Amino acid sequence: MHIVVLAKVVPDYLVPSMDFELKDNRAHERYSRMLGLYDENAIETAIQLKEKTSAALSLISFGSENDVQFLRKAAAMGVDQLILIKGQSDDAAVIAQNLMAAVKTLGPVDLILAGQQSADMDRGVVPGILAQMLEMPFIPQIGYIDSKGGEWAVTQITATGKRELEFKGPGVLSITSIPENVPRIPVVRAIFAAKKKPVTKLESINQGKMALTELGVEIPKTKSICEFIDVEDMNAAAKTLLTRLTEERYI
Amino acid sequence: MPRVPYWNIDFGIVMDLLAIPVIFIFLYGFYRQWLLIRQGKMRVNPDVGKMIQGIAAFQPGAFFVRGILNEKLYRKPFSGIAHGFVFFGMAILFIGTNLVILNVLFGLPVFNGAFNQWFMAFGLDLAGVLALCGVVFFLLRRAFMPERLKLPAARKGFVIACGLLGGILLTGFILEGARLAAGSLEIGAFAGNLIAAGFIGNTHALSIHTVTWWIHGLLALSFIAYIPFSPLVHIVLAPVNAGFADPAPGVKMGVIDFSSFESEDSEEAPLLGADKLSDFTRKRFLDFASCVWCGRCQEVCPAHSTEKPLSPKGVIVTMAERLSKGQLDEPVWDNISMEAIFNCTTCAACMEACPVSINQPKTIMKFRQNLVMEQSKIPELMGKAIASLEQRAHPFFGTGSGMAEWRKDLDVPFFEAGETEYLLWIGCSVTYEQRAQKIGRAMVNILNKAGVSYGILEDFRCTGDPAKQMGNEFLFAEIAQQNIEEFSELGIKKIITLCPHCYNSFTRHYSKLGGDYEVIPHGSMIQMLMDENKIKFDKKPQRITYHDPCYLGRRNGEYEAPRALMSAAGNLIEMPRHKNESFCCGGGGGNYWAEETGRRINQERAKEAFDTKADIIATACPFCLLMLTDGLKKCTEETKAFDIAEIVASCLPDVSRSS
Ligand code: SF4
Ligand code: SF4
């Protein structure tokens, strides 16, 4: 069995608002780079699946040569091989096409996992486009995955509830975060071993761009307004919090 | 009648001959202890010259002061005094017995004149009576054990040992009484005279004397033989352990060299931390063997005293039991829970309280290192903090505050190579935590006012201390190396720290990684500016109580500078637990990122501070400040907790506390 996980190296997605600065419409290059938030959940899910099914696990990333050092974390967590497509585009269709080309170099694959959305562009569309290109089913927001006699049983988790689904054959799943897929802290000897794991570097193909032009990017500064809720009684506090959030239309 | 050795005893030589195997058993017992201890790993110490038998450098001063005189015992006055009575009483009686032997062998005139009267008669009687009182105290305490002795388990063997001691002392008095009853009373021998006159008639004196002599002698020999096989082994091991203990105050974790992971197959590299007894060094084995199960550590432990699963005594006695049973390679996780290992705030209160100089936090931290670096096991919030440290070199994941915010509208210079004298090291909490940011702002105001040549770094990184405390030594080393490289490029030599954790890291751990700096905690810096008249302020009519941060006080011995500042700013009042006996805020050991079970440590400490009725609760650590601020919410809605820099800044003319 061969599982593929897709991941993207992004600039720090938790820079405090006042410190955040754009340069050429993107996060300033001085911010630390790291694996995307949901991508780490996807990697953790893939590793757990690999441990259960003894599958081979490959990671594919579209990005720059400099990203390899951050992708190594995935290798330390348990990914067997890293594939980097060297490219720069932010176009979802171009990225999907490059990912498809890389997937095809691997021969038959059984499952492709990706984070629910990238931590920089926040679109969550690439896995869907990729699934369509590969003619595979695409199911977003997956929490749990189980392999049952050649079939995949998955649980989709949305804001309102859960949906249990089953499908046969390969598919593309985007992974959401659940308590069970909190990314592990790689053990030290695995961090060193990861330095020796193979990294395949592929050249990108720059085709099929969407007919879009980016006119501007704006990141509003967040303002924090503090309101204390008395937590003497936990249940009452939870109720008050819920009411307040609903009143302010956050939920 | 002068005393005559072997008076009224036939075949006394038999007792002397019996002493020979007893001495062998005694020595064999200690040899066995050594065989147990030497199974520990040799300490990897680059300073090989100072190593004795792979343990550590031996400090004769500590052996005598902390091992023999042992001031710590008397912190519990009743048991301390009782122990003093027994220990020094028996020591004097032992000297007396040896003088008798010298008298037999070489005719040393010990039974003559004033020496006989004051030492051999009165002195030994007094020593015996006091020792007996001590023994009675200990027997009663075994009958009505306090919780610290009972939980998680009481050590067996103390009752037999006390019984033997009591027997020796009682038979000693009867023996003396019988001797005096058969002859004449002796000035000075008040206890012997009393027994002779009150209980032993002339008729049976000789036979009582003979029988008691044999019982007394046999009890004494049994006692000596029993020492190395009983809890009394601590008579020797405790001072030895004190002698080999690290002379620096507090826990010193050292740094790990990861180069073997680079060079060889990392699967083959040595185990990190410990998950079984055999992973520990000889010094830790000596710790385990020395433990007297007194539970003093447990009693002062902030985790244990707030109903968390950790008991430092529990950890040490688990290891001690394994050592005595030779279970070197069985994993410990059935007996010591992961939760307990992460409960430790590394506050070192246990070390401070331990009468036999055991380093409990080091054992706990070794387990933690193994959980994190070998097994990838860590509580969720701590895991997030570690992940954040790895990704963005600070542990405050998801914070809304940062660099730009803490120095908003402030004139803060950047460190310039060759120009600036001091690096003002801001630290992660002051950079990324809104409440703690005010400490940085206050310090900047003070330094600006005093005209100090200082600067901050343009880009910020944590010292790595939280990673170290959470057991991720590898991450600590990586972050520390990056900082050291940057400091070298900028030619940084002097550093002012706002956080005792940074101070501790720079002074104790960076130096081992090649970074040597003159590091000064902000309290000491402010005191220096005050002494040099560079800042001046008037005392305010305010009562201030000061909470000692564990990493400044117990770990680095700095108690006075912050107190001097607070006494200058107001009237200092102390909490019941202060200085070296201070109670942790609960935030150490990475527990700032813990989901606490049981009662909250910070609320306990905040209550203690609040109960002093002080107007202001001062501290000198951003983590303590955050924990106390939070803990105080249970007592009051008022903001009472402040850093010493904030308090000083608020006393300076033209600078307000909330700046
Ligand atoms: S260091 Fe502090 S928290 Fe840890 S075991 Fe000792 S007393 Fe308890
Ligand atoms: S570690 Fe020290 S304080 Fe704790 S039980 Fe043992 S001897 Fe007592």
CSV table of C-alpha atoms in Angstrom, one decimal, chain B residues 102-379:
chain,number,residue,atom,x,y,z
B,102,LEU,CA,42.4,2.3,74.5
B,103,ASN,CA,42.5,1.9,78.3
B,104,VAL,CA,42.6,-1.9,77.9
B,105,LEU,CA,45.1,-2.0,75.2
B,106,PHE,CA,47.5,0.8,76.1
B,107,GLY,CA,46.5,1.8,79.6
B,108,LEU,CA,45.2,5.2,78.6
B,109,PRO,CA,44.3,6.8,82.0
B,110,VAL,CA,40.6,7.6,81.3
B,111,PHE,CA,39.2,6.4,84.6
B,112,ASN,CA,41.1,8.9,86.7
B,113,GLY,CA,40.2,12.2,88.2
B,114,ALA,CA,38.1,14.9,86.6
B,115,PHE,CA,38.1,13.4,83.2
B,116,ASN,CA,36.5,10.2,84.6
B,117,GLN,CA,34.1,12.2,86.6
B,118,TRP,CA,33.0,14.7,83.9
B,119,PHE,CA,33.4,12.7,80.7
B,120,MET,CA,33.4,9.0,81.4
B,121,ALA,CA,30.7,9.3,84.1
B,122,PHE,CA,28.6,12.5,83.7
B,123,GLY,CA,29.2,13.0,80.0
B,124,LEU,CA,28.4,9.5,78.9
B,125,ASP,CA,25.4,9.3,81.2
B,126,LEU,CA,24.1,12.5,79.8
B,127,ALA,CA,24.7,11.4,76.2
B,128,GLY,CA,23.0,8.1,77.0
B,129,VAL,CA,19.9,9.8,78.5
B,130,LEU,CA,19.5,12.2,75.6
B,131,ALA,CA,20.0,9.4,73.0
B,132,LEU,CA,17.4,7.4,74.9
B,133,CYS,CA,15.0,10.3,74.8
B,134,GLY,CA,15.6,10.6,71.0
B,135,VAL,CA,15.0,6.9,70.5
B,136,VAL,CA,11.7,7.1,72.5
B,137,PHE,CA,10.6,10.0,70.3
B,138,PHE,CA,11.4,8.1,67.2
B,139,LEU,CA,9.6,5.0,68.4
B,140,LEU,CA,6.5,7.0,69.3
B,141,ARG,CA,6.6,8.7,65.9
B,142,ARG,CA,6.7,5.3,64.2
B,143,ALA,CA,3.6,4.4,66.2
B,144,PHE,CA,1.8,7.6,65.2
B,145,MET,CA,3.3,8.3,61.8
B,146,PRO,CA,2.7,11.7,60.1
B,147,GLU,CA,1.6,11.4,56.5
B,148,ARG,CA,5.0,12.3,55.1
B,149,LEU,CA,6.5,9.1,56.6
B,150,LYS,CA,3.5,6.9,55.7
B,151,LEU,CA,2.9,7.9,52.1
B,152,PRO,CA,3.4,6.4,49.5
B,153,ALA,CA,5.2,3.8,51.8
B,154,ALA,CA,6.9,3.8,55.2
B,155,ARG,CA,10.4,2.4,55.3
B,156,LYS,CA,10.7,-0.9,57.2
B,157,GLY,CA,13.6,-1.5,59.6
B,158,PHE,CA,13.4,1.7,61.6
B,159,VAL,CA,11.5,0.1,64.5
B,160,ILE,CA,14.1,-2.7,64.7
B,161,ALA,CA,16.9,-0.2,64.6
B,162,CYS,CA,15.4,1.9,67.3
B,163,GLY,CA,14.6,-1.2,69.3
B,164,LEU,CA,18.2,-2.3,69.2
B,165,LEU,CA,19.4,1.2,70.1
B,166,GLY,CA,17.0,1.5,73.0
B,167,GLY,CA,18.1,-1.9,74.2
B,168,ILE,CA,21.7,-1.0,74.0
B,169,LEU,CA,21.1,2.2,76.0
B,170,LEU,CA,18.9,0.6,78.6
B,171,THR,CA,21.2,-2.3,79.2
B,172,GLY,CA,24.1,0.2,79.3
B,173,PHE,CA,22.4,2.0,82.2
B,174,ILE,CA,21.5,-1.2,84.0
B,175,LEU,CA,25.1,-2.4,83.6
B,176,GLU,CA,26.4,0.8,85.0
B,177,GLY,CA,23.8,0.7,87.9
B,178,ALA,CA,24.8,-2.9,88.8
B,179,ARG,CA,28.5,-2.0,88.7
B,180,LEU,CA,27.9,1.0,91.0
B,181,ALA,CA,25.5,-1.0,93.3
B,182,ALA,CA,28.2,-3.7,93.7
B,183,GLY,CA,30.8,-1.1,94.5
B,184,SER,CA,30.1,2.5,95.5
B,185,LEU,CA,28.2,5.3,93.8
B,186,GLU,CA,30.3,7.6,91.6
B,187,ILE,CA,30.2,11.4,91.4
B,188,GLY,CA,28.9,12.4,88.0
B,189,ALA,CA,27.3,9.1,87.0
B,190,PHE,CA,23.8,10.5,87.8
B,191,ALA,CA,21.9,7.9,85.8
B,192,GLY,CA,23.9,5.0,87.0
B,193,ASN,CA,23.7,6.2,90.6
B,194,LEU,CA,19.9,6.5,90.3
B,195,ILE,CA,19.5,3.0,89.0
B,196,ALA,CA,22.0,1.6,91.5
B,197,ALA,CA,20.3,3.2,94.5
B,198,GLY,CA,16.7,2.9,93.3
B,199,PHE,CA,16.4,-0.4,91.5
B,200,ILE,CA,19.3,-2.7,92.1
B,201,GLY,CA,20.0,-4.1,95.6
B,202,ASN,CA,23.4,-5.1,96.7
B,203,THR,CA,22.5,-8.8,96.7
B,204,HIS,CA,21.9,-9.3,93.0
B,205,ALA,CA,24.2,-6.6,91.7
B,206,LEU,CA,27.0,-9.0,90.6
B,207,SER,CA,24.8,-11.4,88.7
B,208,ILE,CA,22.7,-8.6,87.1
B,209,HIS,CA,25.9,-7.1,86.0
B,210,THR,CA,27.2,-10.3,84.4
B,211,VAL,CA,24.0,-11.1,82.5
B,212,THR,CA,23.5,-7.5,81.4
B,213,TRP,CA,27.1,-7.2,80.2
B,214,TRP,CA,26.6,-10.1,77.8
B,215,ILE,CA,23.2,-8.8,76.6
B,216,HIS,CA,24.6,-5.3,76.2
B,217,GLY,CA,27.6,-6.5,74.3
B,218,LEU,CA,25.6,-8.8,72.0
B,219,LEU,CA,23.0,-6.1,71.3
B,220,ALA,CA,25.8,-3.6,70.4
B,221,LEU,CA,27.4,-6.1,68.0
B,222,SER,CA,24.1,-7.0,66.4
B,223,PHE,CA,23.4,-3.3,66.0
B,224,ILE,CA,26.8,-2.7,64.3
B,225,ALA,CA,26.2,-5.7,62.0
B,226,TYR,CA,22.7,-4.5,61.2
B,227,ILE,CA,23.7,-0.9,60.2
B,228,PRO,CA,24.6,-1.5,56.5
B,229,PHE,CA,21.5,-3.7,56.0
B,230,SER,CA,19.0,-1.4,57.5
B,231,PRO,CA,17.8,2.2,57.1
B,232,LEU,CA,20.7,3.1,59.3
B,233,VAL,CA,23.0,2.8,56.3
B,234,HIS,CA,22.3,6.5,55.9
B,235,ILE,CA,24.7,7.1,58.8
B,236,VAL,CA,27.5,6.6,56.3
B,237,LEU,CA,25.7,7.2,53.0
B,238,ALA,CA,24.2,10.6,53.9
B,239,PRO,CA,27.4,12.4,54.5
B,240,VAL,CA,29.0,10.6,51.6
B,241,ASN,CA,26.2,11.7,49.4
B,242,ALA,CA,26.5,15.3,50.7
B,243,GLY,CA,30.2,15.2,49.9
B,244,PHE,CA,29.6,14.1,46.3
B,245,ALA,CA,26.6,16.4,45.7
B,246,ASP,CA,27.0,19.2,43.2
B,247,PRO,CA,28.3,22.3,45.1
B,248,ALA,CA,26.3,24.8,43.1
B,249,PRO,CA,22.9,25.5,44.6
B,250,GLY,CA,19.8,24.0,43.0
B,251,VAL,CA,19.5,21.5,40.2
B,252,LYS,CA,22.1,21.6,37.5
B,253,MET,CA,21.0,19.6,34.5
B,254,GLY,CA,24.1,20.0,32.5
B,255,VAL,CA,23.9,19.9,28.7
B,256,ILE,CA,23.8,16.9,26.4
B,257,ASP,CA,26.3,16.4,23.6
B,258,PHE,CA,24.4,15.3,20.6
B,259,SER,CA,27.5,14.8,18.3
B,260,SER,CA,27.3,11.0,18.6
B,261,PHE,CA,23.9,11.3,16.9
B,262,GLU,CA,25.5,13.2,14.0
B,263,SER,CA,28.4,10.9,13.5
B,264,GLU,CA,27.1,7.4,13.9
B,265,ASP,CA,23.9,5.6,13.0
B,266,SER,CA,21.5,7.5,15.2
B,267,GLU,CA,19.7,4.3,16.1
B,268,GLU,CA,22.9,3.2,17.9
B,269,ALA,CA,23.4,6.5,19.7
B,270,PRO,CA,23.1,6.4,23.5
B,271,LEU,CA,19.7,6.5,25.2
B,272,LEU,CA,18.5,10.0,26.1
B,273,GLY,CA,17.2,10.5,29.6
B,274,ALA,CA,16.2,7.4,31.6
B,275,ASP,CA,13.4,4.9,31.5
B,276,LYS,CA,14.8,2.4,33.9
B,277,LEU,CA,17.2,2.2,36.8
B,278,SER,CA,20.3,1.2,34.9
B,279,ASP,CA,20.1,4.4,32.8
B,280,PHE,CA,21.1,6.5,35.8
B,281,THR,CA,24.6,7.4,36.9
B,282,ARG,CA,26.4,6.3,40.1
B,283,LYS,CA,25.6,9.5,41.7
B,284,ARG,CA,21.9,8.9,41.3
B,285,PHE,CA,22.3,5.4,42.6
B,286,LEU,CA,24.0,6.9,45.6
B,287,ASP,CA,21.0,9.2,46.0
B,288,PHE,CA,18.6,6.3,45.8
B,289,ALA,CA,20.6,4.2,48.3
B,290,SER,CA,20.8,7.2,50.7
B,291,CYS,CA,17.1,8.1,50.9
B,292,VAL,CA,15.7,7.7,54.4
B,293,TRP,CA,12.1,7.9,53.1
B,294,CYS,CA,11.5,10.8,55.4
B,295,GLY,CA,9.0,12.5,53.0
B,296,ARG,CA,10.3,16.0,53.8
B,297,CYS,CA,10.6,16.5,50.0
B,298,GLN,CA,7.0,15.4,49.5
B,299,GLU,CA,5.7,17.7,52.1
B,300,VAL,CA,7.2,20.9,50.5
B,301,CYS,CA,6.5,19.8,46.9
B,302,PRO,CA,4.0,22.2,45.3
B,303,ALA,CA,2.7,19.4,43.0
B,304,HIS,CA,2.2,16.9,45.8
B,305,SER,CA,0.7,19.4,48.2
B,306,THR,CA,-1.9,20.4,45.6
B,307,GLU,CA,-3.1,16.8,45.1
B,308,LYS,CA,-1.2,16.0,41.9
B,309,PRO,CA,0.1,12.6,41.3
B,310,LEU,CA,3.8,13.5,41.8
B,311,SER,CA,5.6,12.8,45.0
B,312,PRO,CA,9.4,13.3,44.8
B,313,LYS,CA,9.6,10.8,47.7
B,314,GLY,CA,7.6,8.3,45.7
B,315,VAL,CA,10.0,8.6,42.7
B,316,ILE,CA,13.1,8.2,44.8
B,317,VAL,CA,11.8,5.3,46.9
B,318,THR,CA,10.6,3.5,43.8
B,319,MET,CA,14.1,3.7,42.5
B,320,ALA,CA,15.6,2.8,45.9
B,321,GLU,CA,13.4,-0.3,46.1
B,322,ARG,CA,14.5,-1.4,42.6
B,323,LEU,CA,18.1,-0.8,43.5
B,324,SER,CA,17.8,-3.0,46.6
B,325,LYS,CA,16.1,-5.7,44.6
B,326,GLY,CA,18.5,-5.5,41.7
B,327,GLN,CA,15.7,-4.6,39.2
B,328,LEU,CA,18.0,-2.6,37.0
B,329,ASP,CA,16.3,-3.0,33.7
B,330,GLU,CA,12.6,-3.1,34.3
B,331,PRO,CA,10.8,-0.1,32.9
B,332,VAL,CA,9.4,2.2,35.6
B,333,TRP,CA,6.3,3.5,33.9
B,334,ASP,CA,4.0,1.1,35.9
B,335,ASN,CA,5.1,2.8,39.1
B,336,ILE,CA,5.8,6.3,38.1
B,337,SER,CA,3.2,7.9,35.9
B,338,MET,CA,3.9,10.2,33.0
B,339,GLU,CA,1.5,12.7,34.5
B,340,ALA,CA,3.6,12.8,37.7
B,341,ILE,CA,6.8,13.3,35.8
B,342,PHE,CA,5.4,16.4,34.0
B,343,ASN,CA,3.9,17.7,37.3
B,344,CYS,CA,7.3,18.7,38.5
B,345,THR,CA,7.8,22.5,38.4
B,346,THR,CA,11.6,21.9,38.9
B,347,CYS,CA,11.3,24.3,41.9
B,348,ALA,CA,14.0,22.5,43.8
B,349,ALA,CA,12.1,22.8,47.1
B,350,CYS,CA,12.5,19.1,47.6
B,351,MET,CA,16.3,19.3,47.2
B,352,GLU,CA,16.4,22.2,49.7
B,353,ALA,CA,14.4,20.1,52.2
B,354,CYS,CA,16.2,16.8,51.8
B,355,PRO,CA,18.3,16.0,54.8
B,356,VAL,CA,20.6,13.7,52.8
B,357,SER,CA,21.4,15.9,49.8
B,358,ILE,CA,19.4,14.1,47.2
B,359,ASN,CA,18.8,15.7,43.8
B,360,GLN,CA,15.2,14.6,43.2
B,361,PRO,CA,14.5,17.0,40.2
B,362,LYS,CA,17.4,15.6,38.3
B,363,THR,CA,16.0,12.1,38.4
B,364,ILE,CA,12.5,13.4,37.5
B,365,MET,CA,14.0,15.4,34.6
B,366,LYS,CA,15.9,12.4,33.3
B,367,PHE,CA,12.6,10.6,33.0
B,368,ARG,CA,11.0,13.6,31.4
B,369,GLN,CA,13.9,13.8,28.8
B,370,ASN,CA,13.3,10.2,27.9
B,371,LEU,CA,9.5,10.7,27.5
B,372,VAL,CA,10.0,13.7,25.3
B,373,MET,CA,13.1,12.9,23.3
B,374,GLU,CA,12.8,9.1,23.0
B,375,GLN,CA,9.1,8.4,23.2
B,376,SER,CA,7.5,11.5,21.9
B,377,LYS,CA,5.2,11.7,24.9
B,378,ILE,CA,4.3,15.0,26.3
B,379,PRO,CA,1.0,16.6,27.6
